[in-house]
Amino acid sequence: MTADIHVLNGPNLNLLGEREPEIYGTATLADVERACREICSAAGLELSFHQTNSEATLIEQIQAARASAGIVINPAGCSYSVPVLDALKACSAPIVEVHISNIHARAEAWRAETLTTAAATGLISGLGIRGYGLALQFLLDNRGRQ
Ligand code: CA2
């Protein structure tokens, strides 16, 4: 039995709160998980929350979530991966891609060239870790409308 909602995090996001706070803030991934769990439990939904540093594991997690009520994904460095894009395209679940920073305003222009966004219903970028909660709220509000 798969969880209702899946929040998936790609490579290096386990370091959130430890480096580059001027870009990513000071909250940790545990803080993000806590906030996501509060939102889902208030809505009576089961949440599966993962972070992986492995592209293969991320693909397996996407496949496991493919028929769920929704996926929130911060693919991080896997945002430029064709296999991750293909895995997302195979999902019937609505997908919201989240980036903590504004990838269109970063010093490195290539950060905006994500492949994975093509498979997402929508993108939230630059709203800090609040993006995760906003993405969940969208999925909850739109349940059954796809
Ligand atoms: O803004 C985001 O959420 C990103 O997905 C973060 C990725 C980056 O490659 C994307 O372009 C934008 C990097 C994640 C690395 O995680 C760290 C977290 C804290 C400190 C250092 C790295």
mmCIF file of C-alpha atoms and ligand atoms in Angstrom:
data_model
loop_
_atom_site.group_PDB
_atom_site.id
_atom_site.type_symbol
_atom_site.label_atom_id
_atom_site.label_comp_id
_atom_site.label_asym_id
_atom_site.label_seq_id
_atom_site.Cartn_x
_atom_site.Cartn_y
_atom_site.Cartn_z
ATOM 1 C CA MET A 1 0.000 0.000 0.000
ATOM 2 C CA THR A 2 1.578 3.261 -1.162
ATOM 3 C CA ALA A 3 1.352 6.476 0.852
ATOM 4 C CA ASP A 4 -1.096 9.138 -0.340
ATOM 5 C CA ILE A 5 1.447 11.934 -0.824
ATOM 6 C CA HIS A 6 5.171 11.682 -1.540
ATOM 7 C CA VAL A 7 7.768 14.378 -0.887
ATOM 8 C CA LEU A 8 11.023 13.477 -2.625
ATOM 9 C CA ASN A 9 14.350 15.261 -2.278
ATOM 10 C CA GLY A 10 17.402 14.817 -4.456
ATOM 11 C CA PRO A 11 21.156 14.915 -3.917
ATOM 12 C CA ASN A 12 22.768 16.988 -1.162
ATOM 13 C CA LEU A 13 19.525 18.277 0.312
ATOM 14 C CA ASN A 14 20.464 16.367 3.474
ATOM 15 C CA LEU A 15 22.903 19.284 3.956
ATOM 16 C CA LEU A 16 20.134 21.855 4.128
ATOM 17 C CA GLY A 17 20.787 24.321 6.939
ATOM 18 C CA GLU A 18 24.493 23.470 7.094
ATOM 19 C CA ARG A 19 25.901 25.344 4.080
ATOM 20 C CA GLU A 20 25.099 28.425 1.989
ATOM 21 C CA PRO A 21 22.406 29.794 4.340
ATOM 22 C CA GLU A 22 22.294 33.007 2.288
ATOM 23 C CA ILE A 23 20.860 30.933 -0.585
ATOM 24 C CA TYR A 24 19.014 28.068 1.111
ATOM 25 C CA GLY A 25 18.225 29.470 4.574
ATOM 26 C CA THR A 26 18.930 27.929 7.952
ATOM 27 C CA ALA A 27 16.113 25.383 8.238
ATOM 28 C CA THR A 28 17.101 21.736 8.017
ATOM 29 C CA LEU A 29 15.476 18.952 6.013
ATOM 30 C CA ALA A 30 14.098 17.628 9.310
ATOM 31 C CA ASP A 31 12.309 20.981 9.691
ATOM 32 C CA VAL A 32 10.891 20.592 6.178
ATOM 33 C CA GLU A 33 9.696 17.059 6.976
ATOM 34 C CA ARG A 34 8.046 18.209 10.213
ATOM 35 C CA ALA A 35 6.137 20.963 8.378
ATOM 36 C CA CYS A 36 5.046 18.545 5.633
ATOM 37 C CA ARG A 37 3.887 15.960 8.200
ATOM 38 C CA GLU A 38 1.799 18.585 10.026
ATOM 39 C CA ILE A 39 0.028 19.589 6.811
ATOM 40 C CA CYS A 40 -0.667 16.007 5.712
ATOM 41 C CA SER A 41 -1.792 14.746 9.104
ATOM 42 C CA ALA A 42 -4.193 17.707 9.451
ATOM 43 C CA ALA A 43 -5.651 16.625 6.088
ATOM 44 C CA GLY A 44 -5.797 12.959 7.154
ATOM 45 C CA LEU A 45 -3.313 11.888 4.504
ATOM 46 C CA GLU A 46 -0.375 9.527 4.808
ATOM 47 C CA LEU A 47 2.956 11.104 3.833
ATOM 48 C CA SER A 48 6.073 9.414 2.580
ATOM 49 C CA PHE A 49 9.117 11.734 2.857
ATOM 50 C CA HIS A 50 12.507 10.820 1.378
ATOM 51 C CA GLN A 51 15.900 12.261 0.541
ATOM 52 C CA THR A 52 18.500 10.426 -1.493
ATOM 53 C CA ASN A 53 21.933 11.173 -2.900
ATOM 54 C CA SER A 54 21.455 8.506 -5.575
ATOM 55 C CA GLU A 55 19.799 9.139 -8.940
ATOM 56 C CA ALA A 56 18.803 5.471 -9.199
ATOM 57 C CA THR A 57 17.114 5.553 -5.792
ATOM 58 C CA LEU A 58 15.293 8.770 -6.724
ATOM 59 C CA ILE A 59 13.947 7.043 -9.860
ATOM 60 C CA GLU A 60 12.774 4.082 -7.765
ATOM 61 C CA GLN A 61 11.058 6.440 -5.317
ATOM 62 C CA ILE A 62 9.324 8.245 -8.195
ATOM 63 C CA GLN A 63 8.152 4.914 -9.621
ATOM 64 C CA ALA A 64 6.801 3.854 -6.217
ATOM 65 C CA ALA A 65 4.832 7.113 -6.039
ATOM 66 C CA ARG A 66 3.604 7.109 -9.626
ATOM 67 C CA ALA A 67 -0.055 6.304 -8.964
ATOM 68 C CA SER A 68 -0.385 8.196 -5.669
ATOM 69 C CA ALA A 69 -2.440 11.310 -4.906
ATOM 70 C CA GLY A 70 0.534 13.571 -5.511
ATOM 71 C CA ILE A 71 4.271 14.091 -5.612
ATOM 72 C CA VAL A 72 6.252 17.089 -4.384
ATOM 73 C CA ILE A 73 9.795 16.835 -5.684
ATOM 74 C CA ASN A 74 12.926 18.893 -5.278
ATOM 75 C CA PRO A 75 15.171 17.018 -7.704
ATOM 76 C CA ALA A 76 18.141 19.303 -6.840
ATOM 77 C CA GLY A 77 21.093 18.264 -9.048
ATOM 78 C CA CYS A 78 18.913 15.589 -10.715
ATOM 79 C CA SER A 79 16.797 18.356 -12.280
ATOM 80 C CA TYR A 80 18.962 17.946 -15.389
ATOM 81 C CA SER A 81 18.563 14.164 -15.644
ATOM 82 C CA VAL A 82 16.795 12.526 -18.600
ATOM 83 C CA PRO A 83 16.152 9.279 -16.637
ATOM 84 C CA VAL A 84 14.525 11.271 -13.818
ATOM 85 C CA LEU A 85 12.432 13.190 -16.382
ATOM 86 C CA ASP A 86 11.343 9.878 -17.948
ATOM 87 C CA ALA A 87 10.385 8.487 -14.522
ATOM 88 C CA LEU A 88 8.298 11.592 -13.791
ATOM 89 C CA LYS A 89 6.625 11.379 -17.199
ATOM 90 C CA ALA A 90 5.499 7.829 -16.356
ATOM 91 C CA CYS A 91 3.538 9.104 -13.324
ATOM 92 C CA SER A 92 -0.214 9.543 -13.258
ATOM 93 C CA ALA A 93 0.116 11.449 -9.960
ATOM 94 C CA PRO A 94 0.119 15.262 -10.132
ATOM 95 C CA ILE A 95 3.638 16.588 -9.603
ATOM 96 C CA VAL A 96 4.795 19.880 -8.115
ATOM 97 C CA GLU A 97 8.485 20.655 -8.517
ATOM 98 C CA VAL A 98 9.967 22.764 -5.739
ATOM 99 C CA HIS A 99 13.246 24.650 -5.601
ATOM 100 C CA ILE A 100 14.139 26.479 -2.421
ATOM 101 C CA SER A 101 16.109 29.124 -4.304
ATOM 102 C CA ASN A 102 14.926 31.073 -7.337
ATOM 103 C CA ILE A 103 16.670 29.068 -10.040
ATOM 104 C CA HIS A 104 16.021 31.865 -12.559
ATOM 105 C CA ALA A 105 17.883 34.409 -10.433
ATOM 106 C CA ARG A 106 20.961 32.364 -9.543
ATOM 107 C CA ALA A 107 24.430 33.392 -10.677
ATOM 108 C CA GLU A 108 24.684 30.183 -12.720
ATOM 109 C CA ALA A 109 22.223 30.554 -15.639
ATOM 110 C CA TRP A 110 22.234 26.765 -16.235
ATOM 111 C CA ARG A 111 20.349 26.227 -12.978
ATOM 112 C CA ALA A 112 17.199 27.454 -14.738
ATOM 113 C CA GLU A 113 17.546 24.834 -17.494
ATOM 114 C CA THR A 114 15.760 22.069 -15.614
ATOM 115 C CA LEU A 115 14.539 19.111 -17.658
ATOM 116 C CA THR A 116 12.256 17.722 -14.986
ATOM 117 C CA THR A 117 9.885 20.721 -14.939
ATOM 118 C CA ALA A 118 8.473 19.495 -18.289
ATOM 119 C CA ALA A 119 6.808 16.610 -16.422
ATOM 120 C CA ALA A 120 5.426 18.719 -13.570
ATOM 121 C CA THR A 121 1.990 20.241 -13.193
ATOM 122 C CA GLY A 122 3.709 23.318 -11.804
ATOM 123 C CA LEU A 123 6.863 24.775 -10.336
ATOM 124 C CA ILE A 124 7.540 26.707 -7.132
ATOM 125 C CA SER A 125 10.974 28.302 -6.979
ATOM 126 C CA GLY A 126 12.459 30.922 -4.719
ATOM 127 C CA LEU A 127 9.996 30.839 -1.812
ATOM 128 C CA GLY A 128 12.396 29.058 0.507
ATOM 129 C CA ILE A 129 11.224 25.960 2.332
ATOM 130 C CA ARG A 130 7.686 27.417 2.351
ATOM 131 C CA GLY A 131 7.512 26.130 -1.219
ATOM 132 C CA TYR A 132 7.038 22.586 0.103
ATOM 133 C CA GLY A 133 3.973 23.522 2.162
ATOM 134 C CA LEU A 134 2.506 25.555 -0.688
ATOM 135 C CA ALA A 135 3.021 22.642 -3.071
ATOM 136 C CA LEU A 136 1.277 20.274 -0.638
ATOM 137 C CA GLN A 137 -1.589 22.724 -0.250
ATOM 138 C CA PHE A 138 -2.050 22.766 -4.025
ATOM 139 C CA LEU A 139 -2.136 18.960 -4.159
ATOM 140 C CA LEU A 140 -4.625 18.765 -1.281
ATOM 141 C CA ASP A 141 -6.880 21.446 -2.808
ATOM 142 C CA ASN A 142 -6.843 19.733 -6.202
ATOM 143 C CA ARG A 143 -7.362 16.146 -5.062
ATOM 144 C CA GLY A 144 -9.499 14.199 -7.519
ATOM 145 C CA ARG A 145 -9.592 17.052 -10.049
ATOM 146 C CA GLN A 146 -7.020 15.686 -12.458
HETATM 147 O O1 CA2 B 1 17.033 25.680 -4.833
HETATM 148 C C1 CA2 B 1 16.943 24.448 -4.788
HETATM 149 O O2 CA2 B 1 16.172 23.856 -4.043
HETATM 150 C C2 CA2 B 1 17.874 23.589 -5.656
HETATM 151 O O3 CA2 B 1 17.125 22.478 -6.132
HETATM 152 C C3 CA2 B 1 19.003 23.122 -4.765
HETATM 153 C C4 CA2 B 1 20.052 22.309 -5.534
HETATM 154 C C5 CA2 B 1 20.551 23.056 -6.766
HETATM 155 O O4 CA2 B 1 21.407 22.206 -7.530
HETATM 156 C C6 CA2 B 1 19.389 23.499 -7.648
HETATM 157 O O5 CA2 B 1 19.904 24.247 -8.751
HETATM 158 C C7 CA2 B 1 18.409 24.357 -6.859
HETATM 159 C C8 CA2 B 1 21.268 22.052 -4.655
HETATM 160 C C9 CA2 B 1 20.942 21.237 -3.480
HETATM 161 C C10 CA2 B 1 22.172 21.166 -2.654
HETATM 162 O O6 CA2 B 1 21.761 21.180 -1.323
HETATM 163 C C11 CA2 B 1 22.396 22.007 -0.474
HETATM 164 C C12 CA2 B 1 21.676 22.456 0.560
HETATM 165 C C13 CA2 B 1 22.244 23.291 1.480
HETATM 166 C C14 CA2 B 1 23.535 23.661 1.345
HETATM 167 C C15 CA2 B 1 24.252 23.214 0.285
HETATM 168 C C16 CA2 B 1 23.693 22.368 -0.640
#
